[in-house]
Amino acid sequence: ETGVTQTPRHLVMGMTNKKSLKCEQHLGHNAMYWYKQSAKKPLELMFVYSLEERVENNSVPSRFSPECPNSSHLFLHLHTLQPEDSALYLCASSQDTGLGTDTQYFGPGTRLTVL
Amino acid sequence: AQSVTQLDSHVSVSEGTPVLLRCNYSSSYSPSLFWYVQHPNKGLQLLLKYTSAATLVKGINGFEAEFKKSETSFHLTKPSAHMSDAAEYFCVVSNKTSGTYKYIFGTGTRLKVLA
């Protein structure tokens, strides 16, 4: 399999549940990203990892907890979410974070609904 | 700080007619600029990017964009729209903060193609 894959594609959870989103990239990249895409809002960058080290945390609530065990895998652990957290969560990867010309490659996203 | 403004939230064209999606950027130095397309329930796919080489950039599916420094614009065009072009399009500028480059997204333009 090539590119960036995300699982699950759809997730419905209650506010008290704990779940995890998974992202895997098969491109040999060093950087990975989590974005949140809500209706009528620009894409919001949540977290950036470079070589498994978190280099950006954009004031994201602690109910979102990222994990990057290696440069190919990225997780987003979800706990005690709110209905306003319902959105499409996109994962992306790039060669690195040190070049402005680097292209980010996106996965298909996980559509999350919080009841 | 870098930013992008997509001037139209919705654009409708008839099949076979030209497409113009407008994007203006703000940057204190020579930017890297990207156009991405997102089809329903899919991730973002790179159409093209400008990285200070040729000002006219050709992308996939017949799209192209011209970097105009004097107008701070990077408009996306296609000579003849196809039904499959119906999607949301995002203009992106790459911004460097704290040594890391990150994408700044426009709010998107939804393209509708009429038969």
Short mmCIF file of N, CA and C in Angstrom, two decimals, chain B residues 37-101:
data_model
loop_
_atom_site.label_atom_id
_atom_site.label_comp_id
_atom_site.label_asym_id
_atom_site.label_seq_id
_atom_site.Cartn_x
_atom_site.Cartn_y
_atom_site.Cartn_z
N VAL B 37 -6.76 20.13 -3.99
CA VAL B 37 -8.16 19.85 -4.27
C VAL B 37 -8.65 18.76 -3.30
N GLN B 38 -9.91 18.92 -2.87
CA GLN B 38 -10.52 17.92 -1.98
C GLN B 38 -11.88 17.52 -2.55
N HIS B 39 -11.97 16.29 -2.98
CA HIS B 39 -13.27 15.76 -3.41
C HIS B 39 -14.04 15.28 -2.19
N PRO B 40 -15.36 15.19 -2.29
CA PRO B 40 -16.18 14.82 -1.13
C PRO B 40 -15.68 13.55 -0.45
N ASN B 41 -15.56 13.64 0.87
CA ASN B 41 -15.16 12.51 1.71
C ASN B 41 -13.78 11.97 1.37
N LYS B 42 -12.94 12.83 0.84
CA LYS B 42 -11.57 12.42 0.51
C LYS B 42 -10.58 13.38 1.18
N GLY B 43 -9.32 12.97 1.19
CA GLY B 43 -8.27 13.85 1.68
C GLY B 43 -7.91 14.88 0.62
N LEU B 44 -6.88 15.67 0.91
CA LEU B 44 -6.44 16.72 0.00
C LEU B 44 -5.38 16.17 -0.95
N GLN B 45 -5.50 16.57 -2.21
CA GLN B 45 -4.55 16.14 -3.23
C GLN B 45 -3.87 17.36 -3.81
N LEU B 46 -2.55 17.31 -3.94
CA LEU B 46 -1.81 18.43 -4.50
C LEU B 46 -2.09 18.58 -5.98
N LEU B 47 -2.47 19.81 -6.37
CA LEU B 47 -2.63 20.11 -7.79
C LEU B 47 -1.33 20.66 -8.39
N LEU B 48 -0.73 21.60 -7.68
CA LEU B 48 0.50 22.22 -8.15
C LEU B 48 1.11 23.04 -7.03
N LYS B 49 2.40 23.44 -7.24
CA LYS B 49 3.05 24.30 -6.27
C LYS B 49 4.03 25.23 -6.95
N TYR B 50 4.20 26.39 -6.34
CA TYR B 50 5.16 27.40 -6.78
C TYR B 50 6.27 27.50 -5.75
N THR B 51 7.54 27.39 -6.26
CA THR B 51 8.66 27.42 -5.32
C THR B 51 9.76 28.33 -5.85
N SER B 52 9.40 29.47 -6.40
CA SER B 52 10.30 30.53 -6.88
C SER B 52 11.08 30.15 -8.12
N ALA B 53 10.61 29.21 -8.88
CA ALA B 53 11.20 28.91 -10.19
C ALA B 53 10.32 29.62 -11.23
N ALA B 54 9.78 28.91 -12.18
CA ALA B 54 8.93 29.53 -13.20
C ALA B 54 7.66 30.09 -12.56
N THR B 55 7.24 31.26 -13.02
CA THR B 55 6.06 31.88 -12.41
C THR B 55 4.77 31.24 -12.89
N LEU B 56 4.79 30.60 -14.06
CA LEU B 56 3.62 29.87 -14.52
C LEU B 56 3.83 28.40 -14.21
N VAL B 57 2.96 27.89 -13.36
CA VAL B 57 3.13 26.53 -12.88
C VAL B 57 2.02 25.65 -13.45
N LYS B 58 2.42 24.55 -14.02
CA LYS B 58 1.43 23.60 -14.56
C LYS B 58 1.25 22.45 -13.58
N GLY B 59 -0.01 22.05 -13.40
CA GLY B 59 -0.29 20.99 -12.46
C GLY B 59 -1.00 19.82 -13.13
N ILE B 60 -1.64 19.03 -12.30
CA ILE B 60 -2.34 17.86 -12.81
C ILE B 60 -3.71 18.24 -13.32
N ASN B 61 -4.28 17.35 -14.15
CA ASN B 61 -5.66 17.51 -14.64
C ASN B 61 -5.89 18.82 -15.40
N GLY B 62 -4.86 19.35 -16.03
CA GLY B 62 -5.01 20.53 -16.87
C GLY B 62 -5.04 21.87 -16.13
N PHE B 63 -4.83 21.85 -14.83
CA PHE B 63 -4.81 23.09 -14.06
C PHE B 63 -3.45 23.78 -14.15
N GLU B 64 -3.46 25.09 -14.05
CA GLU B 64 -2.24 25.84 -13.93
C GLU B 64 -2.49 27.08 -13.09
N ALA B 65 -1.40 27.68 -12.59
CA ALA B 65 -1.51 28.88 -11.78
C ALA B 65 -0.33 29.77 -12.10
N GLU B 66 -0.55 31.07 -12.00
CA GLU B 66 0.51 32.04 -12.27
C GLU B 66 0.81 32.85 -11.03
N PHE B 67 2.07 32.86 -10.65
CA PHE B 67 2.51 33.68 -9.51
C PHE B 67 2.76 35.10 -10.02
N LYS B 68 2.05 36.07 -9.44
CA LYS B 68 2.24 37.47 -9.82
C LYS B 68 2.60 38.25 -8.57
N LYS B 69 3.89 38.56 -8.47
CA LYS B 69 4.37 39.24 -7.26
C LYS B 69 3.77 40.63 -7.14
N SER B 70 3.65 41.33 -8.25
CA SER B 70 3.15 42.71 -8.20
C SER B 70 1.71 42.78 -7.72
N GLU B 71 0.97 41.71 -7.95
CA GLU B 71 -0.44 41.66 -7.54
C GLU B 71 -0.63 40.79 -6.30
N THR B 72 0.42 40.21 -5.81
CA THR B 72 0.38 39.23 -4.69
C THR B 72 -0.73 38.21 -4.92
N SER B 73 -0.75 37.65 -6.14
CA SER B 73 -1.81 36.70 -6.47
C SER B 73 -1.23 35.38 -6.96
N PHE B 74 -2.04 34.34 -6.84
CA PHE B 74 -1.68 33.01 -7.31
C PHE B 74 -2.98 32.32 -7.72
N HIS B 75 -3.59 32.82 -8.75
CA HIS B 75 -4.90 32.33 -9.19
C HIS B 75 -4.77 31.01 -9.94
N LEU B 76 -5.75 30.15 -9.74
CA LEU B 76 -5.79 28.83 -10.38
C LEU B 76 -6.72 28.88 -11.58
N THR B 77 -6.27 28.33 -12.71
CA THR B 77 -7.10 28.35 -13.91
C THR B 77 -7.10 27.00 -14.60
N LYS B 78 -8.14 26.82 -15.41
CA LYS B 78 -8.22 25.64 -16.27
C LYS B 78 -9.03 26.07 -17.49
N PRO B 79 -8.57 25.75 -18.69
CA PRO B 79 -9.25 26.26 -19.89
C PRO B 79 -10.68 25.74 -20.06
N SER B 80 -10.91 24.49 -19.63
CA SER B 80 -12.20 23.87 -19.91
C SER B 80 -12.59 22.96 -18.74
N ALA B 81 -13.65 23.30 -18.06
CA ALA B 81 -14.07 22.56 -16.88
C ALA B 81 -14.70 21.22 -17.25
N HIS B 82 -14.43 20.24 -16.41
CA HIS B 82 -15.02 18.92 -16.56
C HIS B 82 -15.86 18.64 -15.32
N MET B 83 -16.87 17.80 -15.48
CA MET B 83 -17.74 17.49 -14.34
C MET B 83 -16.94 16.98 -13.15
N SER B 84 -15.88 16.24 -13.42
CA SER B 84 -15.07 15.67 -12.33
C SER B 84 -14.26 16.71 -11.57
N ASP B 85 -14.25 17.97 -12.07
CA ASP B 85 -13.53 19.03 -11.36
C ASP B 85 -14.33 19.57 -10.18
N ALA B 86 -15.59 19.20 -10.07
CA ALA B 86 -16.42 19.68 -8.96
C ALA B 86 -15.82 19.18 -7.65
N ALA B 87 -15.42 20.12 -6.79
CA ALA B 87 -14.70 19.78 -5.56
C ALA B 87 -14.44 21.08 -4.81
N GLU B 88 -13.73 20.95 -3.68
CA GLU B 88 -13.30 22.15 -2.96
C GLU B 88 -11.81 22.33 -3.18
N TYR B 89 -11.41 23.58 -3.38
CA TYR B 89 -10.02 23.91 -3.71
C TYR B 89 -9.45 24.82 -2.64
N PHE B 90 -8.22 24.50 -2.22
CA PHE B 90 -7.57 25.26 -1.16
C PHE B 90 -6.26 25.85 -1.66
N CYS B 91 -6.08 27.12 -1.40
CA CYS B 91 -4.82 27.81 -1.65
C CYS B 91 -4.04 27.80 -0.33
N VAL B 92 -2.75 27.53 -0.41
CA VAL B 92 -1.94 27.33 0.80
C VAL B 92 -0.62 28.08 0.64
N VAL B 93 -0.18 28.72 1.72
CA VAL B 93 1.16 29.31 1.75
C VAL B 93 1.95 28.61 2.85
N SER B 94 3.23 28.41 2.60
CA SER B 94 4.09 27.78 3.59
C SER B 94 4.73 28.86 4.45
N ASN B 95 4.57 28.74 5.76
CA ASN B 95 5.00 29.76 6.70
C ASN B 95 6.01 29.19 7.69
N LYS B 96 7.05 29.95 7.97
CA LYS B 96 8.07 29.46 8.90
C LYS B 96 7.94 30.16 10.25
N THR B 97 7.77 29.36 11.28
CA THR B 97 7.77 29.89 12.64
C THR B 97 8.60 28.96 13.51
N SER B 98 9.44 29.54 14.34
CA SER B 98 10.27 28.76 15.26
C SER B 98 11.04 27.66 14.55
N GLY B 99 11.54 27.95 13.35
CA GLY B 99 12.37 27.00 12.64
C GLY B 99 11.63 25.91 11.90
N THR B 100 10.31 25.90 11.97
CA THR B 100 9.52 24.85 11.33
C THR B 100 8.58 25.47 10.31
N TYR B 101 8.53 24.86 9.11
CA TYR B 101 7.58 25.34 8.11
C TYR B 101 6.23 24.67 8.31
#
